[in-house]
mmCIF file of C-alpha atoms in Angstrom:
data_model
loop_
_atom_site.group_PDB
_atom_site.id
_atom_site.type_symbol
_atom_site.label_atom_id
_atom_site.label_comp_id
_atom_site.label_asym_id
_atom_site.label_seq_id
_atom_site.Cartn_x
_atom_site.Cartn_y
_atom_site.Cartn_z
ATOM 1 C CA MET V 1492 225.400 -13.480 131.251
ATOM 2 C CA SER V 1493 224.859 -10.552 128.930
ATOM 3 C CA ASP V 1494 221.242 -10.155 127.868
ATOM 4 C CA ARG V 1495 221.386 -6.932 125.786
ATOM 5 C CA ILE V 1496 223.256 -7.102 122.514
ATOM 6 C CA GLN V 1497 223.881 -4.176 120.206
ATOM 7 C CA LEU V 1498 223.383 -5.044 116.524
ATOM 8 C CA PRO V 1499 224.187 -3.174 113.322
ATOM 9 C CA GLU V 1500 221.605 -0.773 111.892
ATOM 10 C CA GLY V 1501 220.817 0.607 115.368
ATOM 11 C CA LEU V 1502 219.050 -2.593 116.418
ATOM 12 C CA VAL V 1503 219.311 -4.253 119.807
ATOM 13 C CA LEU V 1504 218.596 -7.774 121.019
ATOM 14 C CA ARG V 1505 217.018 -7.704 124.483
ATOM 15 C CA PRO V 1506 214.719 -9.802 126.645
ATOM 16 C CA TRP V 1507 210.996 -9.255 126.166
ATOM 17 C CA GLU V 1508 209.421 -6.570 128.357
ATOM 18 C CA THR V 1509 205.817 -6.102 129.448
ATOM 19 C CA ALA V 1510 205.713 -2.849 127.456
ATOM 20 C CA ASP V 1511 206.176 -4.922 124.261
ATOM 21 C CA ALA V 1512 202.643 -6.361 124.547
ATOM 22 C CA PRO V 1513 201.039 -4.058 121.927
ATOM 23 C CA ALA V 1514 203.794 -4.879 119.405
ATOM 24 C CA VAL V 1515 203.438 -8.613 120.088
ATOM 25 C CA ARG V 1516 199.655 -8.403 119.689
ATOM 26 C CA GLY V 1517 200.042 -6.484 116.422
ATOM 27 C CA ALA V 1518 202.520 -8.980 114.992
ATOM 28 C CA PHE V 1519 200.465 -12.058 115.902
ATOM 29 C CA ALA V 1520 197.329 -10.454 114.421
ATOM 30 C CA GLU V 1521 198.910 -10.631 110.957
ATOM 31 C CA PRO V 1522 197.779 -13.469 108.663
ATOM 32 C CA GLY V 1523 199.786 -16.651 109.242
ATOM 33 C CA MET V 1524 201.534 -15.336 112.332
ATOM 34 C CA GLU V 1525 199.194 -17.083 114.761
ATOM 35 C CA ARG V 1526 201.151 -20.265 113.969
ATOM 36 C CA GLN V 1527 204.249 -18.713 115.545
ATOM 37 C CA ALA V 1528 202.649 -18.432 118.993
ATOM 38 C CA ASP V 1529 202.352 -21.198 121.569
ATOM 39 C CA ALA V 1530 198.827 -19.981 122.428
ATOM 40 C CA ALA V 1531 196.323 -17.569 120.901
ATOM 41 C CA VAL V 1532 197.350 -13.908 121.119
ATOM 42 C CA GLY V 1533 193.995 -12.246 120.481
ATOM 43 C CA SER V 1534 194.423 -9.263 122.772
ATOM 44 C CA VAL V 1535 197.083 -7.120 124.431
ATOM 45 C CA SER V 1536 196.347 -9.065 127.618
ATOM 46 C CA ASP V 1537 197.104 -12.338 125.773
ATOM 47 C CA ALA V 1538 200.320 -10.767 124.475
ATOM 48 C CA GLY V 1539 201.247 -9.930 128.071
ATOM 49 C CA LEU V 1540 200.740 -13.580 128.995
ATOM 50 C CA TRP V 1541 202.896 -14.618 125.994
ATOM 51 C CA ILE V 1542 205.666 -12.299 127.238
ATOM 52 C CA GLY V 1543 205.254 -13.652 130.764
ATOM 53 C CA ARG V 1544 205.821 -17.199 129.490
ATOM 54 C CA ARG V 1545 209.028 -16.071 127.736
ATOM 55 C CA GLN V 1546 210.209 -14.416 130.967
ATOM 56 C CA GLU V 1547 209.390 -17.517 133.022
ATOM 57 C CA GLN V 1548 211.293 -19.773 130.587
ATOM 58 C CA TRP V 1549 214.268 -17.418 130.818
ATOM 59 C CA SER V 1550 214.230 -17.465 134.618
ATOM 60 C CA ARG V 1551 214.104 -21.295 134.604
ATOM 61 C CA GLY V 1552 216.850 -21.489 131.938
ATOM 62 C CA THR V 1553 214.686 -23.649 129.651
ATOM 63 C CA ALA V 1554 214.518 -21.180 126.744
ATOM 64 C CA PHE V 1555 215.814 -17.714 125.961
ATOM 65 C CA ALA V 1556 213.680 -15.374 123.870
ATOM 66 C CA PHE V 1557 214.791 -11.940 122.743
ATOM 67 C CA ALA V 1558 212.990 -9.036 121.139
ATOM 68 C CA VAL V 1559 214.771 -7.480 118.190
ATOM 69 C CA ALA V 1560 214.147 -3.793 118.817
ATOM 70 C CA ASP V 1561 214.916 -0.621 116.888
ATOM 71 C CA ALA V 1562 216.739 2.449 118.184
ATOM 72 C CA THR V 1563 213.521 3.741 119.800
ATOM 73 C CA GLY V 1564 213.086 0.468 121.719
ATOM 74 C CA SER V 1565 210.136 -0.745 119.635
ATOM 75 C CA ALA V 1566 210.048 -4.516 119.170
ATOM 76 C CA LEU V 1567 210.194 -5.453 115.477
ATOM 77 C CA GLY V 1568 210.336 -9.212 115.912
ATOM 78 C CA GLY V 1569 211.821 -11.957 117.988
ATOM 79 C CA VAL V 1570 214.446 -14.675 118.081
ATOM 80 C CA ALA V 1571 214.665 -17.525 120.559
ATOM 81 C CA VAL V 1572 216.543 -20.658 121.462
ATOM 82 C CA SER V 1573 214.604 -23.501 123.062
ATOM 83 C CA SER V 1574 214.683 -27.305 123.332
ATOM 84 C CA LEU V 1575 218.025 -26.954 125.062
ATOM 85 C CA ASP V 1576 219.982 -30.172 125.527
ATOM 86 C CA LEU V 1577 222.976 -29.259 127.657
ATOM 87 C CA ARG V 1578 224.419 -32.774 127.569
ATOM 88 C CA HIS V 1579 224.782 -32.554 123.806
ATOM 89 C CA ALA V 1580 225.095 -28.737 123.751
ATOM 90 C CA THR V 1581 222.252 -28.233 121.269
ATOM 91 C CA GLY V 1582 219.298 -25.907 120.899
ATOM 92 C CA TRP V 1583 216.425 -25.090 118.551
ATOM 93 C CA VAL V 1584 216.276 -21.588 117.029
ATOM 94 C CA SER V 1585 213.130 -19.766 115.979
ATOM 95 C CA TYR V 1586 212.532 -16.275 114.644
ATOM 96 C CA TRP V 1587 209.805 -13.976 113.368
ATOM 97 C CA THR V 1588 209.237 -10.351 112.425
ATOM 98 C CA GLY V 1589 206.222 -8.150 112.004
ATOM 99 C CA SER V 1590 205.377 -7.148 108.435
ATOM 100 C CA ALA V 1591 206.905 -3.657 108.811
ATOM 101 C CA ALA V 1592 210.322 -5.201 109.529
ATOM 102 C CA ARG V 1593 210.358 -7.882 106.833
ATOM 103 C CA GLY V 1594 212.946 -7.609 104.096
ATOM 104 C CA ARG V 1595 215.147 -5.289 106.196
ATOM 105 C CA GLY V 1596 217.536 -7.891 107.619
ATOM 106 C CA VAL V 1597 216.028 -7.734 111.108
ATOM 107 C CA ALA V 1598 215.560 -11.505 111.457
ATOM 108 C CA THR V 1599 218.967 -12.252 109.937
ATOM 109 C CA LEU V 1600 220.803 -9.860 112.266
ATOM 110 C CA GLY V 1601 218.840 -11.211 115.216
ATOM 111 C CA CYS V 1602 219.629 -14.835 114.320
ATOM 112 C CA ARG V 1603 223.326 -14.134 113.854
ATOM 113 C CA ALA V 1604 223.516 -12.410 117.228
ATOM 114 C CA LEU V 1605 221.463 -15.129 118.917
ATOM 115 C CA ALA V 1606 223.760 -17.836 117.520
ATOM 116 C CA HIS V 1607 226.848 -16.018 118.761
ATOM 117 C CA TRP V 1608 225.215 -15.564 122.181
ATOM 118 C CA CYS V 1609 224.277 -19.265 122.338
ATOM 119 C CA PHE V 1610 227.806 -20.345 121.479
ATOM 120 C CA THR V 1611 229.574 -17.919 123.839
ATOM 121 C CA GLU V 1612 227.135 -17.477 126.747
ATOM 122 C CA LEU V 1613 225.376 -20.850 126.867
ATOM 123 C CA GLY V 1614 228.260 -22.966 125.588
ATOM 124 C CA LEU V 1615 226.118 -24.626 122.928
ATOM 125 C CA PHE V 1616 227.820 -26.323 119.990
ATOM 126 C CA ARG V 1617 224.961 -27.021 117.559
ATOM 127 C CA LEU V 1618 221.891 -24.943 116.748
ATOM 128 C CA GLU V 1619 219.066 -26.288 114.621
ATOM 129 C CA LEU V 1620 216.024 -24.748 112.955
ATOM 130 C CA GLY V 1621 213.365 -25.662 110.439
ATOM 131 C CA HIS V 1622 210.965 -23.862 108.127
ATOM 132 C CA ARG V 1623 208.147 -24.855 105.805
ATOM 133 C CA THR V 1624 209.417 -25.253 102.262
ATOM 134 C CA ASN V 1625 206.704 -22.851 101.093
ATOM 135 C CA ASN V 1626 208.355 -20.089 103.142
ATOM 136 C CA PRO V 1627 211.363 -18.990 101.058
ATOM 137 C CA ALA V 1628 211.846 -15.823 103.134
ATOM 138 C CA SER V 1629 212.525 -17.929 106.226
ATOM 139 C CA CYS V 1630 215.029 -19.995 104.242
ATOM 140 C CA ARG V 1631 216.849 -16.813 103.166
ATOM 141 C CA VAL V 1632 217.098 -15.742 106.815
ATOM 142 C CA ALA V 1633 218.502 -19.125 107.853
ATOM 143 C CA LEU V 1634 221.109 -19.165 105.090
ATOM 144 C CA ALA V 1635 222.138 -15.533 105.625
ATOM 145 C CA ALA V 1636 222.529 -16.241 109.363
ATOM 146 C CA GLY V 1637 224.959 -19.084 108.578
ATOM 147 C CA PHE V 1638 222.643 -22.080 109.013
ATOM 148 C CA ALA V 1639 223.465 -24.799 106.462
ATOM 149 C CA VAL V 1640 220.719 -26.891 104.875
ATOM 150 C CA GLU V 1641 220.737 -30.416 106.268
ATOM 151 C CA GLY V 1642 217.637 -32.119 105.000
ATOM 152 C CA LEU V 1643 213.931 -32.381 104.408
ATOM 153 C CA GLN V 1644 211.290 -33.640 106.804
ATOM 154 C CA ARG V 1645 208.444 -34.717 104.582
ATOM 155 C CA ARG V 1646 204.936 -33.599 105.534
ATOM 156 C CA LYS V 1647 205.989 -32.814 109.106
ATOM 157 C CA LEU V 1648 203.576 -29.981 109.911
ATOM 158 C CA ALA V 1649 199.800 -29.750 109.437
ATOM 159 C CA TYR V 1650 198.001 -26.410 109.188
ATOM 160 C CA ASP V 1651 194.331 -26.161 108.281
ATOM 161 C CA GLY V 1652 194.285 -29.776 107.133
ATOM 162 C CA VAL V 1653 197.282 -29.357 104.794
ATOM 163 C CA ARG V 1654 200.579 -31.135 105.461
ATOM 164 C CA HIS V 1655 203.812 -29.213 104.833
ATOM 165 C CA ASP V 1656 207.384 -30.335 104.243
ATOM 166 C CA VAL V 1657 210.016 -28.776 106.514
ATOM 167 C CA GLU V 1658 213.582 -28.013 105.491
ATOM 168 C CA THR V 1659 216.069 -28.340 108.346
ATOM 169 C CA HIS V 1660 219.178 -26.221 108.867
ATOM 170 C CA ALA V 1661 221.962 -26.223 111.454
ATOM 171 C CA ARG V 1662 224.883 -24.074 112.503
ATOM 172 C CA LEU V 1663 227.844 -25.280 114.520
ATOM 173 C CA ALA V 1664 230.048 -23.263 116.835
ATOM 174 C CA THR V 1665 232.949 -24.176 114.533
ATOM 175 C CA ASP V 1666 231.248 -22.880 111.361
ATOM 176 C CA PRO V 1667 232.590 -19.659 109.867
ATOM 177 C CA VAL V 1668 230.865 -16.534 111.154
ATOM 178 C CA ALA V 1669 228.100 -15.500 108.756
#
């Protein structure tokens, strides 16, 4: 199973490495990003633990998380597939970038490559994702990566006492390549 994927613009998709901890810590220190982590990432040590959990999931085959890195190897963001259901050949896609990489197509290129990898390497047929409706940048990434809008989950998520609607998207292995 290939785990390093060359992308356009000199980017590469690769598994997370321990050396990425400072970049992970920096990204999750940005306002709003703490919601993207499964546990608080308040220090480089916490970021190392976050990376360790990604590596453990990979080794167990329960989720596959990649760093989207630039030509120098610096992690700019991440893409992942989780909630794998091999019986139905489905998975849940997530993505994020640090502020320096936003608006440069990093998340879109990463999502496209991840989808292709999921379809060819994991044999998945359907990939799903969701984003808060007040996050239009995430919607643009999903659409540009070939994920079609499927519906609205009303007031699904709660952050700081506020409920948010979530728009759902999906991409099938049979969909045209984005």
